Coordinates of C-alpha atoms and ligand atoms in Angstrom, one line a residue:
M19 CA 0.0 0.2 0.0
K20 CA 1.6 3.0 -1.5
I21 CA 1.0 6.4 -1.8
A22 CA 0.5 7.3 -5.8
R23 CA -1.3 11.3 -5.7
I24 CA -1.4 14.3 -3.4
K25 CA -3.9 15.9 -3.7
T26 CA -4.3 20.1 -2.5
T27 CA -6.7 22.4 -2.0
P28 CA -6.9 25.7 -0.8
L29 CA -10.1 26.9 1.1
A30 CA -11.4 29.5 2.9
L31 CA -13.9 28.7 5.4
A32 CA -16.4 31.1 6.0
F33 CA -17.0 32.6 10.1
K34 CA -20.9 33.0 10.8
E35 CA -20.3 35.9 12.7
P36 CA -17.4 38.0 13.2
Y37 CA -14.4 36.1 15.0
H38 CA -13.1 38.1 17.3
W39 CA -10.3 37.4 19.7
A40 CA -7.8 39.9 21.0
G41 CA -8.0 43.3 18.7
R42 CA -8.5 41.3 15.6
V43 CA -10.9 39.7 13.5
D44 CA -11.3 37.3 11.8
H45 CA -14.6 36.7 9.1
A46 CA -12.8 33.7 8.4
A47 CA -9.6 30.9 8.0
A48 CA -7.9 30.1 5.0
V49 CA -7.2 25.8 5.0
V50 CA -5.3 22.8 2.9
L51 CA -6.9 20.3 2.5
V52 CA -4.9 17.7 1.8
E53 CA -6.3 14.3 0.1
V54 CA -3.9 11.2 -0.2
E55 CA -5.0 8.2 -2.8
T56 CA -2.7 5.2 -2.2
D57 CA -1.9 2.8 -5.4
D58 CA -4.7 0.7 -4.2
G59 CA -7.6 3.3 -4.2
L60 CA -8.1 4.7 -0.8
V61 CA -8.9 8.1 -0.4
G62 CA -7.7 10.1 3.4
I63 CA -7.8 12.8 4.1
G64 CA -6.2 15.6 5.5
E65 CA -6.0 18.9 7.0
S66 CA -3.7 21.6 7.0
V67 CA -4.4 24.7 8.5
A68 CA -3.3 28.3 6.4
A69 CA -3.4 32.1 6.5
F70 CA -4.9 34.1 4.3
P71 CA -3.5 34.1 1.3
A72 CA -2.9 29.8 1.7
E73 CA -0.5 29.4 -1.0
G74 CA 2.6 29.4 0.7
I75 CA 1.6 26.1 2.3
V76 CA 0.1 24.6 -0.9
A77 CA 3.5 24.9 -2.7
A78 CA 5.3 23.8 0.5
L79 CA 3.2 20.6 1.2
Q80 CA 3.4 20.4 -2.7
G81 CA 7.2 21.0 -2.4
V82 CA 7.7 17.6 0.2
A83 CA 5.5 15.2 -1.7
P84 CA 7.9 13.6 -4.2
Q85 CA 10.0 12.5 -0.2
F86 CA 5.9 10.6 -0.3
L87 CA 5.2 9.7 -3.2
G88 CA 6.0 5.5 -3.7
Q89 CA 6.9 5.6 -0.1
P90 CA 4.8 3.0 2.2
V91 CA 1.4 4.4 4.0
F92 CA 2.4 2.3 7.1
D93 CA 6.6 4.7 7.5
V94 CA 4.4 7.2 9.5
E95 CA 7.3 8.3 11.6
R96 CA 10.2 7.6 9.0
L97 CA 8.4 9.9 6.0
V98 CA 7.3 12.8 8.6
T99 CA 10.3 13.3 10.6
G100 CA 12.0 13.4 7.5
A101 CA 10.3 15.6 5.5
R102 CA 10.8 17.4 9.0
H103 CA 14.6 17.8 7.7
L104 CA 14.0 19.2 4.0
G105 CA 15.5 22.8 2.8
S106 CA 14.0 25.0 4.7
F107 CA 11.5 22.7 7.0
N108 CA 15.1 22.7 8.9
H109 CA 15.4 26.0 10.2
T110 CA 11.8 26.5 10.1
P111 CA 10.0 23.5 12.8
W112 CA 6.7 25.2 13.4
H113 CA 6.1 25.8 10.0
A114 CA 6.6 22.4 9.1
N115 CA 4.9 21.4 11.6
F116 CA 1.1 23.0 10.1
V117 CA 2.3 21.9 6.8
L118 CA 2.8 18.4 7.4
A119 CA 0.2 17.4 10.3
G120 CA -2.0 17.9 7.2
L121 CA -0.8 15.5 4.9
E122 CA 0.1 12.8 8.3
M123 CA -3.3 12.8 9.1
A124 CA -5.0 11.9 5.6
L125 CA -1.9 8.5 5.5
W126 CA -3.1 8.0 9.5
D127 CA -7.2 8.0 7.9
I128 CA -6.1 5.7 4.9
L129 CA -4.5 3.2 7.6
G130 CA -7.6 3.1 9.5
K131 CA -9.3 2.8 6.9
A132 CA -7.0 -0.1 5.5
A133 CA -7.1 -1.6 8.5
G134 CA -11.4 -1.6 9.1
W135 CA -10.4 0.9 12.4
P136 CA -10.8 4.3 13.6
V137 CA -7.3 5.6 13.6
H138 CA -8.5 6.0 17.4
R139 CA -7.2 2.6 18.3
L140 CA -4.3 2.9 16.0
L141 CA -2.4 5.3 18.9
G142 CA -3.2 2.9 21.4
G143 CA -6.6 3.0 21.9
A144 CA -9.2 4.8 23.7
V145 CA -8.7 5.8 27.9
R146 CA -12.7 7.5 27.3
D147 CA -16.0 7.6 25.8
E148 CA -15.6 11.0 25.9
V149 CA -14.0 14.4 25.5
D150 CA -15.5 17.2 27.3
Y151 CA -15.5 20.6 25.3
F152 CA -16.0 24.3 27.0
G153 CA -19.0 26.4 25.2
F154 CA -16.7 29.2 22.9
V155 CA -18.4 32.6 23.8
Q156 CA -19.0 34.5 20.7
G157 CA -20.2 37.9 19.8
D158 CA -19.0 41.9 19.9
T159 CA -20.3 43.2 22.2
T160 CA -21.1 43.0 26.0
D161 CA -24.5 42.1 25.7
E162 CA -24.2 39.3 22.7
L163 CA -21.2 37.2 25.0
A164 CA -23.4 37.3 28.2
E165 CA -26.6 35.7 25.7
D166 CA -24.9 34.0 23.7
A167 CA -22.2 32.9 27.9
R168 CA -26.1 31.6 29.5
D169 CA -26.9 30.1 26.2
L170 CA -23.5 28.0 26.4
A171 CA -24.6 27.3 30.0
A172 CA -28.0 26.6 29.7
A173 CA -26.9 23.7 27.1
G174 CA -25.0 22.5 29.8
Y175 CA -21.5 22.9 29.4
G176 CA -19.1 22.4 32.0
V177 CA -16.4 25.2 30.5
I178 CA -16.8 28.4 29.1
Y179 CA -14.2 30.0 27.8
L180 CA -13.7 34.4 26.6
K181 CA -11.5 35.6 24.8
V182 CA -10.3 38.7 26.8
G183 CA -7.1 40.7 25.4
R184 CA -9.7 43.7 23.9
G185 CA -8.2 46.6 26.3
E186 CA -8.5 46.8 30.0
A187 CA -12.2 48.5 30.5
A188 CA -13.8 46.0 27.3
D189 CA -11.9 43.3 29.4
L190 CA -13.5 43.8 32.7
R191 CA -17.3 44.5 31.9
N192 CA -17.0 41.3 29.4
T193 CA -15.4 39.5 32.1
A194 CA -17.7 40.8 34.9
A195 CA -21.0 40.0 32.1
V196 CA -19.9 36.2 31.0
R197 CA -19.0 35.6 35.0
A198 CA -22.5 37.0 36.4
A199 CA -24.4 34.9 33.0
I200 CA -22.5 31.5 33.7
G201 CA -22.8 31.1 37.3
G202 CA -20.8 28.7 39.1
R203 CA -19.5 27.4 35.6
R204 CA -15.8 26.9 35.4
L205 CA -14.9 30.2 33.3
R206 CA -11.3 30.5 31.5
L207 CA -9.5 33.6 29.8
D208 CA -7.3 33.5 26.8
P209 CA -6.2 37.4 26.2
N210 CA -4.0 35.3 23.0
C211 CA -0.5 36.7 23.9
A212 CA -2.3 41.0 24.5
W213 CA 0.2 41.3 27.5
S214 CA 4.3 42.2 28.4
V215 CA 4.5 40.7 31.7
A216 CA 3.5 44.0 34.0
E217 CA -0.4 44.4 31.5
A218 CA -0.5 40.7 32.5
I219 CA 0.3 41.2 36.4
Y220 CA -1.8 44.2 36.3
M221 CA -5.2 43.1 34.2
I222 CA -4.8 39.2 36.2
G223 CA -4.8 41.6 39.1
K224 CA -7.8 43.1 37.8
L225 CA -9.9 39.5 36.8
R226 CA -9.0 37.8 39.6
E227 CA -12.2 38.5 41.4
H228 CA -14.3 37.2 38.9
E229 CA -13.0 33.9 39.4
P230 CA -10.6 32.6 36.1
E231 CA -10.2 28.7 36.5
W232 CA -6.7 29.6 34.2
I233 CA -5.2 32.0 32.1
E234 CA -4.1 31.3 29.0
Q235 CA -1.0 32.7 27.1
P236 CA -0.7 35.8 28.7
T237 CA 2.6 37.0 27.5
P238 CA 4.6 36.6 24.1
L239 CA 4.9 33.9 22.8
T240 CA 8.7 34.2 22.2
S241 CA 9.3 34.2 26.0
I242 CA 8.8 31.1 28.4
A243 CA 10.8 33.6 30.9
A244 CA 7.6 36.0 31.2
M245 CA 4.8 33.3 30.8
R246 CA 6.9 32.1 34.8
Q247 CA 7.4 35.2 35.7
V248 CA 3.4 35.5 35.9
K249 CA 3.0 32.8 36.2
E250 CA 5.1 33.4 39.3
A251 CA 3.1 36.7 39.9
V252 CA -0.6 36.2 39.9
G253 CA -1.5 32.7 42.4
V254 CA -4.3 31.6 39.1
P255 CA -2.8 29.1 36.7
I256 CA -1.2 29.8 33.5
A257 CA -1.6 27.6 30.6
A258 CA 0.9 28.1 27.6
D259 CA -0.9 27.8 24.5
Q260 CA 1.5 29.6 21.6
A261 CA 4.5 29.1 23.4
V262 CA 3.6 25.5 22.3
F263 CA 5.1 22.8 19.5
T264 CA 6.8 20.7 19.5
P265 CA 7.5 18.4 22.2
A266 CA 10.7 20.2 22.7
D267 CA 8.6 23.5 23.4
V268 CA 6.6 21.2 25.9
Y269 CA 9.8 19.9 27.7
E270 CA 11.3 23.4 28.4
I271 CA 8.5 24.5 29.8
C272 CA 7.6 21.1 32.1
R273 CA 11.2 22.0 33.3
Q274 CA 10.8 25.2 34.1
R275 CA 7.3 25.0 36.0
A276 CA 5.8 27.9 33.8
A277 CA 2.2 27.1 32.8
D278 CA 0.3 24.1 35.0
V279 CA -1.2 23.1 31.7
I280 CA -0.1 22.3 28.2
V281 CA -2.9 23.7 25.1
L282 CA -1.9 22.3 21.9
S283 CA -3.0 21.3 18.8
L284 CA -1.5 18.5 16.5
H285 CA -1.3 21.6 13.8
E286 CA 0.8 22.7 16.0
A287 CA 2.5 19.6 17.0
G288 CA 3.1 19.2 13.7
G289 CA 0.2 15.8 13.6
L290 CA -0.6 12.5 15.6
L291 CA 2.3 11.0 16.0
A292 CA 4.0 14.1 17.8
F293 CA 1.0 15.2 19.2
G294 CA 1.4 12.5 21.4
K295 CA 4.9 12.6 22.4
A296 CA 3.8 16.2 23.6
A297 CA 1.5 14.7 26.4
A298 CA 3.7 12.2 27.3
I299 CA 5.9 14.7 28.1
A300 CA 3.7 17.0 29.9
E301 CA 2.1 14.1 31.1
A302 CA 5.8 13.0 32.9
A303 CA 5.7 15.9 35.1
G304 CA 2.3 15.8 35.9
V305 CA 0.4 19.0 33.6
P306 CA -2.2 18.1 31.3
V307 CA -3.1 19.1 28.0
C308 CA -5.6 20.6 26.9
L309 CA -6.3 20.0 22.9
H310 CA -6.2 23.8 20.7
G311 CA -8.7 24.8 18.1
Q312 CA -7.3 27.0 15.2
G313 CA -10.0 28.2 12.7
V314 CA -10.3 24.5 10.7
S315 CA -13.8 22.6 9.9
G316 CA -14.7 19.2 11.4
I317 CA -11.7 17.2 9.2
S318 CA -9.1 18.6 12.0
D319 CA -11.6 18.5 14.5
A320 CA -12.7 15.2 14.0
A321 CA -9.2 14.1 14.0
Q322 CA -8.2 16.0 17.1
H323 CA -11.0 14.0 19.1
H324 CA -9.1 10.2 18.5
L325 CA -5.9 12.4 19.9
G326 CA -8.6 13.3 22.7
L327 CA -9.8 9.8 23.3
R328 CA -6.6 8.0 23.8
T329 CA -4.9 10.8 25.8
A330 CA -4.3 9.6 29.4
N331 CA -3.8 13.3 30.6
L332 CA -6.0 14.7 28.6
S333 CA -8.2 17.5 30.3
D334 CA -11.7 18.8 29.8
G335 CA -13.1 21.9 28.1
N336 CA -11.0 21.0 25.3
Q337 CA -11.5 23.2 21.8
I338 CA -13.4 22.7 18.7
M339 CA -14.2 25.8 15.8
H340 CA -16.3 24.1 13.3
Q341 CA -19.0 25.1 15.3
L342 CA -18.6 28.8 14.5
L343 CA -18.1 27.9 10.3
V344 CA -21.2 28.8 8.8
E345 CA -21.0 25.3 7.2
D346 CA -18.8 22.4 8.0
L347 CA -17.2 20.2 5.5
V348 CA -17.8 16.9 7.8
S349 CA -21.6 16.0 7.0
V350 CA -20.0 12.5 9.1
P351 CA -20.2 12.0 11.3
D352 CA -22.5 14.9 13.6
L353 CA -20.2 16.3 15.8
T354 CA -22.0 18.1 17.3
P355 CA -21.1 18.4 21.7
V356 CA -24.3 17.4 23.8
K357 CA -23.9 19.0 27.1
G358 CA -20.7 20.0 26.2
R359 CA -19.2 16.2 24.9
I360 CA -19.0 14.1 22.2
G361 CA -18.4 10.3 22.1
L362 CA -16.3 7.1 20.3
L363 CA -15.9 7.7 16.7
E364 CA -15.9 3.9 15.5
K365 CA -16.3 3.9 12.0
P366 CA -12.3 3.9 10.7
G367 CA -9.8 6.0 9.4
L368 CA -10.7 9.5 11.0
G369 CA -14.2 8.6 10.2
V370 CA -15.1 11.8 8.0
E371 CA -17.1 12.0 5.0
L372 CA -16.7 15.0 3.3
D373 CA -19.6 17.4 1.6
R374 CA -18.6 17.6 -0.9
D375 CA -20.8 20.9 -2.6
A376 CA -19.5 22.9 1.0
L377 CA -16.7 21.5 0.0
H378 CA -16.8 23.5 -3.5
R379 CA -18.3 26.1 -1.9
A380 CA -15.1 27.2 0.5
A381 CA -12.7 26.9 -2.2
E382 CA -14.8 29.3 -4.7
L383 CA -15.1 31.3 -2.2
Y384 CA -11.4 31.2 -1.5
R385 CA -10.6 31.6 -5.9
R386 CA -12.5 35.4 -5.1
G387 CA -9.8 36.3 -2.9
P388 CA -9.7 38.4 -0.3
T389 CA -12.2 40.8 -0.9
P390 CA -14.8 38.6 -0.7
L391 CA -14.1 37.6 2.2
K392 CA -14.4 40.3 4.6
E393 CA -17.9 40.5 2.8
V394 CA -18.8 36.9 4.2
G395 CA -19.5 39.0 7.8
P396 CA -22.2 40.9 8.2
Ligands
MG401 MG1 -5.8 29.4 23.0

C-alpha cells in the first residue's frame, strides 16, 4: 500500500459571525485540504492550517510530496520525521508542523480505513468514552457575549471560554458579564499573547475576582520566562498555548514550571504522533494537555477528537472550532457536543465523510480572494 497521489486544495471557511480575539476580527479561516490516494485506491483526508494567502502552505506540501510518493503508507514516523529535515523546514520547524500535520492526518485516515479501525484505536486505544469541550463565547458587545454565555451554560457546557485582550475596560466589563451569566461554571480567559509581563500581572489581578479557572497564554509566545514570571506573580493557574509547538517546547515549559496546563493542537505539534510525544512529556511532569482549536473544519476537529479519546492526561474543556463556521466540510459524523461532550468515533480512519457541495463552495470562496472574504461577515 503505497502513496500514489497527493492532492491539495486551498479553502476559505467563512465564520457565521465576526470572530473577535485579542483586538483582531476574522471573517474566515484558510485551510488546505489534503487528499492522499494509495496505489490500491484508498483515499485519506487531512487538513493543514493556513492563513490568507494559503499558497505558501500549498507550495510547501507540493514541495515535500515527492518524498512521500511511492512510499509505504505505514511508514508514518519515518516519512514525517524525514520531511521535517527537508529544505527550509530544517530551520522553520513551526511552519513545517503546520504543513505536515494535514499530510500525516491523511495517512492515518488511510491506515484506519485499511485496517477497518478508528484512528484512536491505532494510536493506543480510547482511555475514555467521550471528550469534554468548552462553550466558546462569541460576540462583539458585552450584551452579545453575555447572552451567548448564558445559552452555552444552559446547553450544559461545564467550562466556558472567553477571549480577552480587547482592552482593559472591555475585558473587565465582558468578564464580569459572562461570569454573571454562567453562575458557578468554570470560566477560562484567553488574551492570546496580548499582554506584557506587567500588563498581565495587572490585568490578572483585576480579573481574579471573577474566579478564572486559568488564564491562557497571557504574554508573547516567544518568552517562556515571561510566562513563568507571570505565573509566579499572580497565583492564578496559567496555560501555555502559543508558546508550545514541539515536544521540545513542552519539555522546556515543564522543566521551568512555566505553566500549569499545555494547550496544543496536532497542527502545532506537527501531527498525531508528535502530539502524542508532546502529551507524554507533559504527563511525565504531571501537567494536563488541552486540545487547542484553530480556524479549521470538522476534519481537524475529528482528528483531534481521536487524540482526545486516547490521551491519558487530557483536561476537560477542550476546544473545537467547526461550530463557528457558516457550514462545515464534514457531513458525517455529527460533531455537535451534547452537554459539551462528543462520544466515541467508531468508523474506520478518521470516520469523516466530506460534504462535497460545501467543499466546492469553500474552494470557490477561496478563489474569489480577500475582498469577498471581508464581505462574508455582516
Ligand atoms: Mg488560546
